mmCIF file of C-alpha atoms and ligand atoms in Angstrom:
data_model
loop_
_atom_site.group_PDB
_atom_site.id
_atom_site.type_symbol
_atom_site.label_atom_id
_atom_site.label_comp_id
_atom_site.label_asym_id
_atom_site.label_seq_id
_atom_site.Cartn_x
_atom_site.Cartn_y
_atom_site.Cartn_z
ATOM 1 C CA MET U 8 -14.377 16.645 -2.165
ATOM 2 C CA ILE U 9 -12.858 14.407 -4.824
ATOM 3 C CA VAL U 10 -10.317 16.242 -6.999
ATOM 4 C CA LEU U 11 -10.600 15.106 -10.616
ATOM 5 C CA LYS U 12 -7.307 15.029 -12.524
ATOM 6 C CA ALA U 13 -6.843 16.260 -16.061
ATOM 7 C CA GLU U 14 -5.130 13.967 -18.548
ATOM 8 C CA TRP U 15 -1.884 15.949 -18.270
ATOM 9 C CA GLU U 16 -1.962 15.505 -14.497
ATOM 10 C CA ILE U 17 -2.426 11.768 -14.864
ATOM 11 C CA GLU U 18 0.642 11.800 -17.147
ATOM 12 C CA LYS U 19 2.600 13.368 -14.286
ATOM 13 C CA MET U 20 1.169 10.848 -11.865
ATOM 14 C CA ARG U 21 2.292 8.109 -14.234
ATOM 15 C CA ARG U 22 5.877 9.323 -13.811
ATOM 16 C CA ALA U 23 5.512 9.499 -10.039
ATOM 17 C CA GLY U 24 3.895 6.078 -9.995
ATOM 18 C CA ALA U 25 6.647 4.572 -12.134
ATOM 19 C CA LEU U 26 9.399 5.756 -9.795
ATOM 20 C CA THR U 27 7.390 4.636 -6.771
ATOM 21 C CA ALA U 28 7.019 1.174 -8.290
ATOM 22 C CA GLN U 29 10.709 0.997 -9.205
ATOM 23 C CA ALA U 30 11.690 1.890 -5.648
ATOM 24 C CA ARG U 31 9.275 -0.706 -4.266
ATOM 25 C CA ASP U 32 10.615 -3.441 -6.517
ATOM 26 C CA TYR U 33 14.226 -2.433 -5.831
ATOM 27 C CA VAL U 34 13.789 -2.606 -2.056
ATOM 28 C CA ALA U 35 11.693 -5.777 -2.217
ATOM 29 C CA ALA U 36 14.493 -7.505 -4.124
ATOM 30 C CA LEU U 37 16.973 -6.630 -1.353
ATOM 31 C CA VAL U 38 14.960 -8.405 1.347
ATOM 32 C CA ARG U 39 16.843 -11.337 2.901
ATOM 33 C CA PRO U 40 17.507 -12.748 6.368
ATOM 34 C CA GLY U 41 20.060 -10.739 8.359
ATOM 35 C CA LEU U 42 19.171 -7.324 6.982
ATOM 36 C CA THR U 43 17.705 -4.652 9.259
ATOM 37 C CA THR U 44 14.640 -2.679 8.311
ATOM 38 C CA ARG U 45 16.779 0.468 8.610
ATOM 39 C CA GLU U 46 19.024 -0.814 5.829
ATOM 40 C CA LEU U 47 15.960 -1.193 3.608
ATOM 41 C CA ASP U 48 14.903 2.345 4.426
ATOM 42 C CA GLU U 49 18.347 3.760 3.624
ATOM 43 C CA ALA U 50 18.402 1.891 0.323
ATOM 44 C CA ALA U 51 14.997 3.286 -0.596
ATOM 45 C CA ARG U 52 15.976 6.822 0.327
ATOM 46 C CA ARG U 53 19.106 6.658 -1.853
ATOM 47 C CA PHE U 54 17.271 5.067 -4.776
ATOM 48 C CA ILE U 55 14.537 7.705 -4.782
ATOM 49 C CA ALA U 56 16.905 10.663 -4.349
ATOM 50 C CA GLU U 57 19.240 9.491 -7.140
ATOM 51 C CA ARG U 58 16.287 9.497 -9.528
ATOM 52 C CA GLY U 59 15.007 12.941 -8.652
ATOM 53 C CA GLY U 60 12.075 11.942 -6.461
ATOM 54 C CA THR U 61 11.180 12.946 -2.921
ATOM 55 C CA PRO U 62 10.124 10.295 -0.398
ATOM 56 C CA SER U 63 6.737 11.521 0.769
ATOM 57 C CA PHE U 64 6.635 9.565 4.026
ATOM 58 C CA LEU U 65 9.801 11.191 5.396
ATOM 59 C CA GLY U 66 8.624 13.883 7.813
ATOM 60 C CA TYR U 67 4.938 13.232 7.104
ATOM 61 C CA GLN U 68 3.283 14.171 10.397
ATOM 62 C CA GLY U 69 6.704 13.557 11.915
ATOM 63 C CA PHE U 70 7.277 10.077 10.451
ATOM 64 C CA PRO U 71 11.049 9.488 10.718
ATOM 65 C CA ALA U 72 11.728 7.346 7.625
ATOM 66 C CA SER U 73 11.224 7.070 3.858
ATOM 67 C CA ILE U 74 9.401 3.750 3.976
ATOM 68 C CA CYS U 75 7.187 1.888 6.390
ATOM 69 C CA ALA U 76 8.583 -1.567 7.174
ATOM 70 C CA SER U 77 6.028 -3.711 8.976
ATOM 71 C CA VAL U 78 7.158 -7.172 10.096
ATOM 72 C CA ASN U 79 4.863 -10.159 10.778
ATOM 73 C CA GLY U 80 2.099 -9.002 13.156
ATOM 74 C CA VAL U 81 2.686 -5.356 12.315
ATOM 75 C CA VAL U 82 -0.042 -4.317 9.886
ATOM 76 C CA VAL U 83 1.181 -0.937 8.634
ATOM 77 C CA HIS U 84 3.272 2.110 9.633
ATOM 78 C CA GLY U 85 6.171 0.122 11.092
ATOM 79 C CA ILE U 86 9.175 2.391 11.701
ATOM 80 C CA PRO U 87 12.420 1.097 10.182
ATOM 81 C CA GLY U 88 15.092 0.451 12.798
ATOM 82 C CA ASP U 89 17.366 -2.178 14.315
ATOM 83 C CA GLN U 90 14.988 -5.092 13.775
ATOM 84 C CA VAL U 91 16.801 -7.866 11.944
ATOM 85 C CA LEU U 92 14.779 -9.837 9.395
ATOM 86 C CA ARG U 93 14.808 -13.578 10.027
ATOM 87 C CA ASP U 94 14.080 -16.547 7.819
ATOM 88 C CA GLY U 95 10.324 -17.143 7.852
ATOM 89 C CA ASP U 96 9.353 -13.520 8.543
ATOM 90 C CA ILE U 97 7.244 -11.383 6.256
ATOM 91 C CA VAL U 98 7.845 -7.662 5.818
ATOM 92 C CA SER U 99 5.414 -5.160 4.338
ATOM 93 C CA LEU U 100 7.148 -2.331 2.479
ATOM 94 C CA ASP U 101 5.028 0.770 1.960
ATOM 95 C CA LEU U 102 6.401 3.841 0.247
ATOM 96 C CA GLY U 103 5.364 7.037 -1.417
ATOM 97 C CA VAL U 104 7.266 9.244 -3.840
ATOM 98 C CA ILE U 105 6.632 12.777 -5.081
ATOM 99 C CA VAL U 106 7.721 13.674 -8.617
ATOM 100 C CA ASP U 107 7.000 17.142 -9.988
ATOM 101 C CA GLY U 108 4.357 17.794 -7.320
ATOM 102 C CA TYR U 109 2.403 14.545 -7.718
ATOM 103 C CA HIS U 110 2.336 11.489 -5.486
ATOM 104 C CA GLY U 111 2.641 7.772 -6.019
ATOM 105 C CA ASP U 112 1.882 5.314 -3.218
ATOM 106 C CA THR U 113 2.447 1.564 -3.216
ATOM 107 C CA ALA U 114 3.038 -1.391 -0.912
ATOM 108 C CA VAL U 115 4.067 -5.019 -1.134
ATOM 109 C CA THR U 116 4.517 -7.744 1.452
ATOM 110 C CA VAL U 117 7.613 -9.851 0.915
ATOM 111 C CA ALA U 118 8.571 -13.260 2.327
ATOM 112 C CA VAL U 119 11.953 -13.340 4.073
ATOM 113 C CA GLY U 120 13.579 -16.624 3.098
ATOM 114 C CA ARG U 121 11.144 -19.504 3.372
ATOM 115 C CA VAL U 122 7.738 -18.903 4.944
ATOM 116 C CA SER U 123 5.073 -21.382 5.998
ATOM 117 C CA GLN U 124 2.415 -22.403 3.503
ATOM 118 C CA GLU U 125 -0.216 -20.608 5.588
ATOM 119 C CA VAL U 126 1.752 -17.361 5.456
ATOM 120 C CA GLN U 127 2.304 -17.750 1.718
ATOM 121 C CA GLU U 128 -1.448 -18.145 1.297
ATOM 122 C CA LEU U 129 -1.981 -14.903 3.230
ATOM 123 C CA LEU U 130 0.395 -13.081 0.865
ATOM 124 C CA ASP U 131 -1.215 -14.603 -2.232
ATOM 125 C CA ALA U 132 -4.765 -13.831 -1.078
ATOM 126 C CA THR U 133 -3.897 -10.241 -0.168
ATOM 127 C CA ARG U 134 -2.291 -9.656 -3.562
ATOM 128 C CA ARG U 135 -5.310 -11.219 -5.277
ATOM 129 C CA SER U 136 -7.659 -9.040 -3.210
ATOM 130 C CA LEU U 137 -5.791 -5.934 -4.378
ATOM 131 C CA LEU U 138 -6.052 -6.997 -8.023
ATOM 132 C CA ALA U 139 -9.766 -7.748 -7.598
ATOM 133 C CA GLY U 140 -10.263 -4.254 -6.136
ATOM 134 C CA VAL U 141 -8.235 -2.647 -8.918
ATOM 135 C CA ALA U 142 -10.356 -4.431 -11.537
ATOM 136 C CA GLN U 143 -13.410 -2.548 -10.220
ATOM 137 C CA ALA U 144 -11.832 0.897 -10.714
ATOM 138 C CA ARG U 145 -13.861 1.554 -13.874
ATOM 139 C CA PRO U 146 -16.078 4.466 -14.901
ATOM 140 C CA GLY U 147 -19.691 3.836 -13.894
ATOM 141 C CA ASN U 148 -18.878 1.486 -11.027
ATOM 142 C CA HIS U 149 -19.417 2.625 -7.461
ATOM 143 C CA LEU U 150 -16.671 3.159 -4.934
ATOM 144 C CA SER U 151 -17.758 0.258 -2.746
ATOM 145 C CA ASP U 152 -17.519 -2.150 -5.675
ATOM 146 C CA ILE U 153 -13.784 -1.918 -5.009
ATOM 147 C CA SER U 154 -14.292 -2.474 -1.277
ATOM 148 C CA HIS U 155 -16.556 -5.436 -1.817
ATOM 149 C CA ALA U 156 -14.244 -7.123 -4.315
ATOM 150 C CA VAL U 157 -11.324 -6.868 -1.888
ATOM 151 C CA GLU U 158 -13.360 -8.266 0.983
ATOM 152 C CA GLU U 159 -14.756 -11.185 -1.015
ATOM 153 C CA VAL U 160 -11.309 -12.431 -1.983
ATOM 154 C CA ALA U 161 -9.821 -11.978 1.484
ATOM 155 C CA THR U 162 -12.639 -13.518 3.495
ATOM 156 C CA GLY U 163 -13.168 -16.188 0.841
ATOM 157 C CA ALA U 164 -9.603 -17.327 1.536
ATOM 158 C CA GLY U 165 -10.352 -17.495 5.266
ATOM 159 C CA PHE U 166 -8.638 -14.272 6.321
ATOM 160 C CA SER U 167 -9.981 -11.075 7.890
ATOM 161 C CA VAL U 168 -10.017 -7.488 6.691
ATOM 162 C CA VAL U 169 -8.601 -4.616 8.754
ATOM 163 C CA VAL U 170 -11.376 -2.038 9.095
ATOM 164 C CA ASP U 171 -9.554 0.717 11.017
ATOM 165 C CA PHE U 172 -7.366 1.736 8.057
ATOM 166 C CA VAL U 173 -8.462 2.330 4.476
ATOM 167 C CA GLY U 174 -7.323 3.358 1.016
ATOM 168 C CA HIS U 175 -7.635 6.891 -0.311
ATOM 169 C CA GLY U 176 -7.657 9.272 -3.224
ATOM 170 C CA ILE U 177 -4.239 10.591 -4.246
ATOM 171 C CA GLY U 178 -2.820 13.406 -6.376
ATOM 172 C CA ARG U 179 -1.105 16.585 -5.288
ATOM 173 C CA GLU U 180 -1.678 15.280 -1.764
ATOM 174 C CA MET U 181 -0.826 11.786 -0.581
ATOM 175 C CA HIS U 182 -4.222 11.445 1.092
ATOM 176 C CA GLU U 183 -7.200 12.898 -0.747
ATOM 177 C CA ASP U 184 -10.889 12.014 -0.762
ATOM 178 C CA PRO U 185 -12.469 9.538 -1.026
ATOM 179 C CA GLN U 186 -11.656 7.036 1.693
ATOM 180 C CA ILE U 187 -11.732 3.483 0.328
ATOM 181 C CA PRO U 188 -12.669 0.803 2.883
ATOM 182 C CA ASN U 189 -11.652 -2.772 2.150
ATOM 183 C CA TYR U 190 -15.062 -4.154 3.078
ATOM 184 C CA GLY U 191 -18.757 -3.547 2.563
ATOM 185 C CA PRO U 192 -21.638 -4.223 0.185
ATOM 186 C CA PRO U 193 -21.247 -3.331 -3.508
ATOM 187 C CA GLY U 194 -23.012 -0.488 -5.296
ATOM 188 C CA ARG U 195 -22.537 2.204 -2.663
ATOM 189 C CA GLY U 196 -20.631 5.457 -2.514
ATOM 190 C CA VAL U 197 -19.697 7.803 -5.309
ATOM 191 C CA GLN U 198 -19.854 6.718 -8.900
ATOM 192 C CA LEU U 199 -16.368 6.358 -10.334
ATOM 193 C CA LYS U 200 -15.290 8.444 -13.297
ATOM 194 C CA ARG U 201 -12.239 9.219 -15.372
ATOM 195 C CA GLY U 202 -9.915 11.623 -13.605
ATOM 196 C CA MET U 203 -10.212 9.882 -10.248
ATOM 197 C CA VAL U 204 -6.941 8.446 -8.979
ATOM 198 C CA LEU U 205 -7.133 6.013 -6.084
ATOM 199 C CA ALA U 206 -4.674 4.306 -3.735
ATOM 200 C CA ILE U 207 -6.252 0.907 -3.145
ATOM 201 C CA GLU U 208 -4.608 -0.919 -0.244
ATOM 202 C CA PRO U 209 -6.011 -4.041 1.387
ATOM 203 C CA MET U 210 -4.613 -4.856 4.832
ATOM 204 C CA ILE U 211 -5.479 -8.484 5.538
ATOM 205 C CA ASN U 212 -4.953 -10.441 8.761
ATOM 206 C CA MET U 213 -4.414 -14.147 9.214
ATOM 207 C CA GLY U 214 -6.268 -14.019 12.546
ATOM 208 C CA GLY U 215 -8.877 -11.553 13.748
ATOM 209 C CA PRO U 216 -9.406 -8.069 12.300
ATOM 210 C CA ASP U 217 -8.588 -6.116 15.458
ATOM 211 C CA VAL U 218 -5.536 -3.889 15.604
ATOM 212 C CA ARG U 219 -3.980 -1.410 18.015
ATOM 213 C CA ILE U 220 -1.364 1.333 17.807
ATOM 214 C CA ARG U 221 1.842 0.974 19.818
ATOM 215 C CA ASP U 222 3.103 3.650 22.192
ATOM 216 C CA ASP U 223 5.368 5.024 19.436
ATOM 217 C CA GLY U 224 2.184 6.499 17.945
ATOM 218 C CA TRP U 225 2.742 4.852 14.552
ATOM 219 C CA THR U 226 3.113 1.092 14.594
ATOM 220 C CA VAL U 227 -0.198 -0.660 13.922
ATOM 221 C CA GLU U 228 -0.197 -4.293 15.049
ATOM 222 C CA THR U 229 -2.675 -7.142 15.223
ATOM 223 C CA ILE U 230 -4.031 -7.678 18.724
ATOM 224 C CA ASP U 231 -3.700 -11.452 18.411
ATOM 225 C CA GLY U 232 -0.111 -11.149 17.173
ATOM 226 C CA LYS U 233 -0.828 -13.090 14.001
ATOM 227 C CA PRO U 234 0.681 -12.007 10.672
ATOM 228 C CA SER U 235 -0.809 -9.320 8.459
ATOM 229 C CA ALA U 236 -0.189 -8.484 4.809
ATOM 230 C CA HIS U 237 -0.526 -5.244 2.841
ATOM 231 C CA PHE U 238 -0.488 -4.621 -0.905
ATOM 232 C CA GLU U 239 -1.193 -1.261 -2.550
ATOM 233 C CA HIS U 240 -1.389 0.278 -6.006
ATOM 234 C CA THR U 241 -2.058 3.789 -7.217
ATOM 235 C CA VAL U 242 -4.726 3.448 -9.918
ATOM 236 C CA ALA U 243 -6.348 5.879 -12.358
ATOM 237 C CA VAL U 244 -10.000 4.989 -12.973
ATOM 238 C CA GLY U 245 -10.375 3.799 -16.558
ATOM 239 C CA ASP U 246 -11.485 1.015 -18.827
ATOM 240 C CA PRO U 247 -9.311 -0.879 -18.285
ATOM 241 C CA PRO U 248 -8.120 0.560 -14.958
ATOM 242 C CA ASP U 249 -4.705 2.211 -15.280
ATOM 243 C CA VAL U 250 -2.286 0.907 -12.619
ATOM 244 C CA LEU U 251 0.245 3.735 -12.212
ATOM 245 C CA THR U 252 2.449 1.669 -9.878
ATOM 246 C CA ALA U 253 2.553 -1.477 -12.031
ATOM 247 C CA PRO U 254 5.904 -3.341 -11.897
HETATM 248 MG MG1 MG Y 310 -1.665 4.614 0.956
#
């Protein structure tokens, strides 16, 4: 069941989204060769706590950190730790923040130092696919118009879409209905209306779409080991769509 939000709830989600976006941009700006992913996590935790938010990932189904840090062939749900970022890596930073009972959720993939042109194209196409999906989050459109827009941009750039993980509704819970695949024909699924708030999050692979979960139970990686990118915004359906995690 999709929970529709009242205008006053969307106001609260705007505050949660703003802090989530600030934390994302703060941590993204710290990324450089030589840093560990744990240092990024600790920075995020401090930043969020100092501003009165609660990191929603910490303890979620036992997740041990405040952000997911997913390097190169890791798609999502990478656990921050001793891994040292090196020049030419990419790192996906995914984080959620609760403010006054409402969630924000956002992700960005950042280049560490200088990356290859091919990797830069993966980042650019994934960001563009997110924005194309967001642009469809309008009253009267159908849910899969978002999915289709994401897929068209990603596959049009020569990359593949992860199908095993999807976007989601968001509100008082981090994960609410509906699920939002990043692929499929347009015009399907529920009709979008005001009051729906969606976390749209393309996960796009340079190689094939197949992924697996490591023995740690969290880390999702590409089977072919090729890089993967992930961008996410929390968006209130509207005309124009209202990006709650805008920079
Ligand atoms: Mg999400």
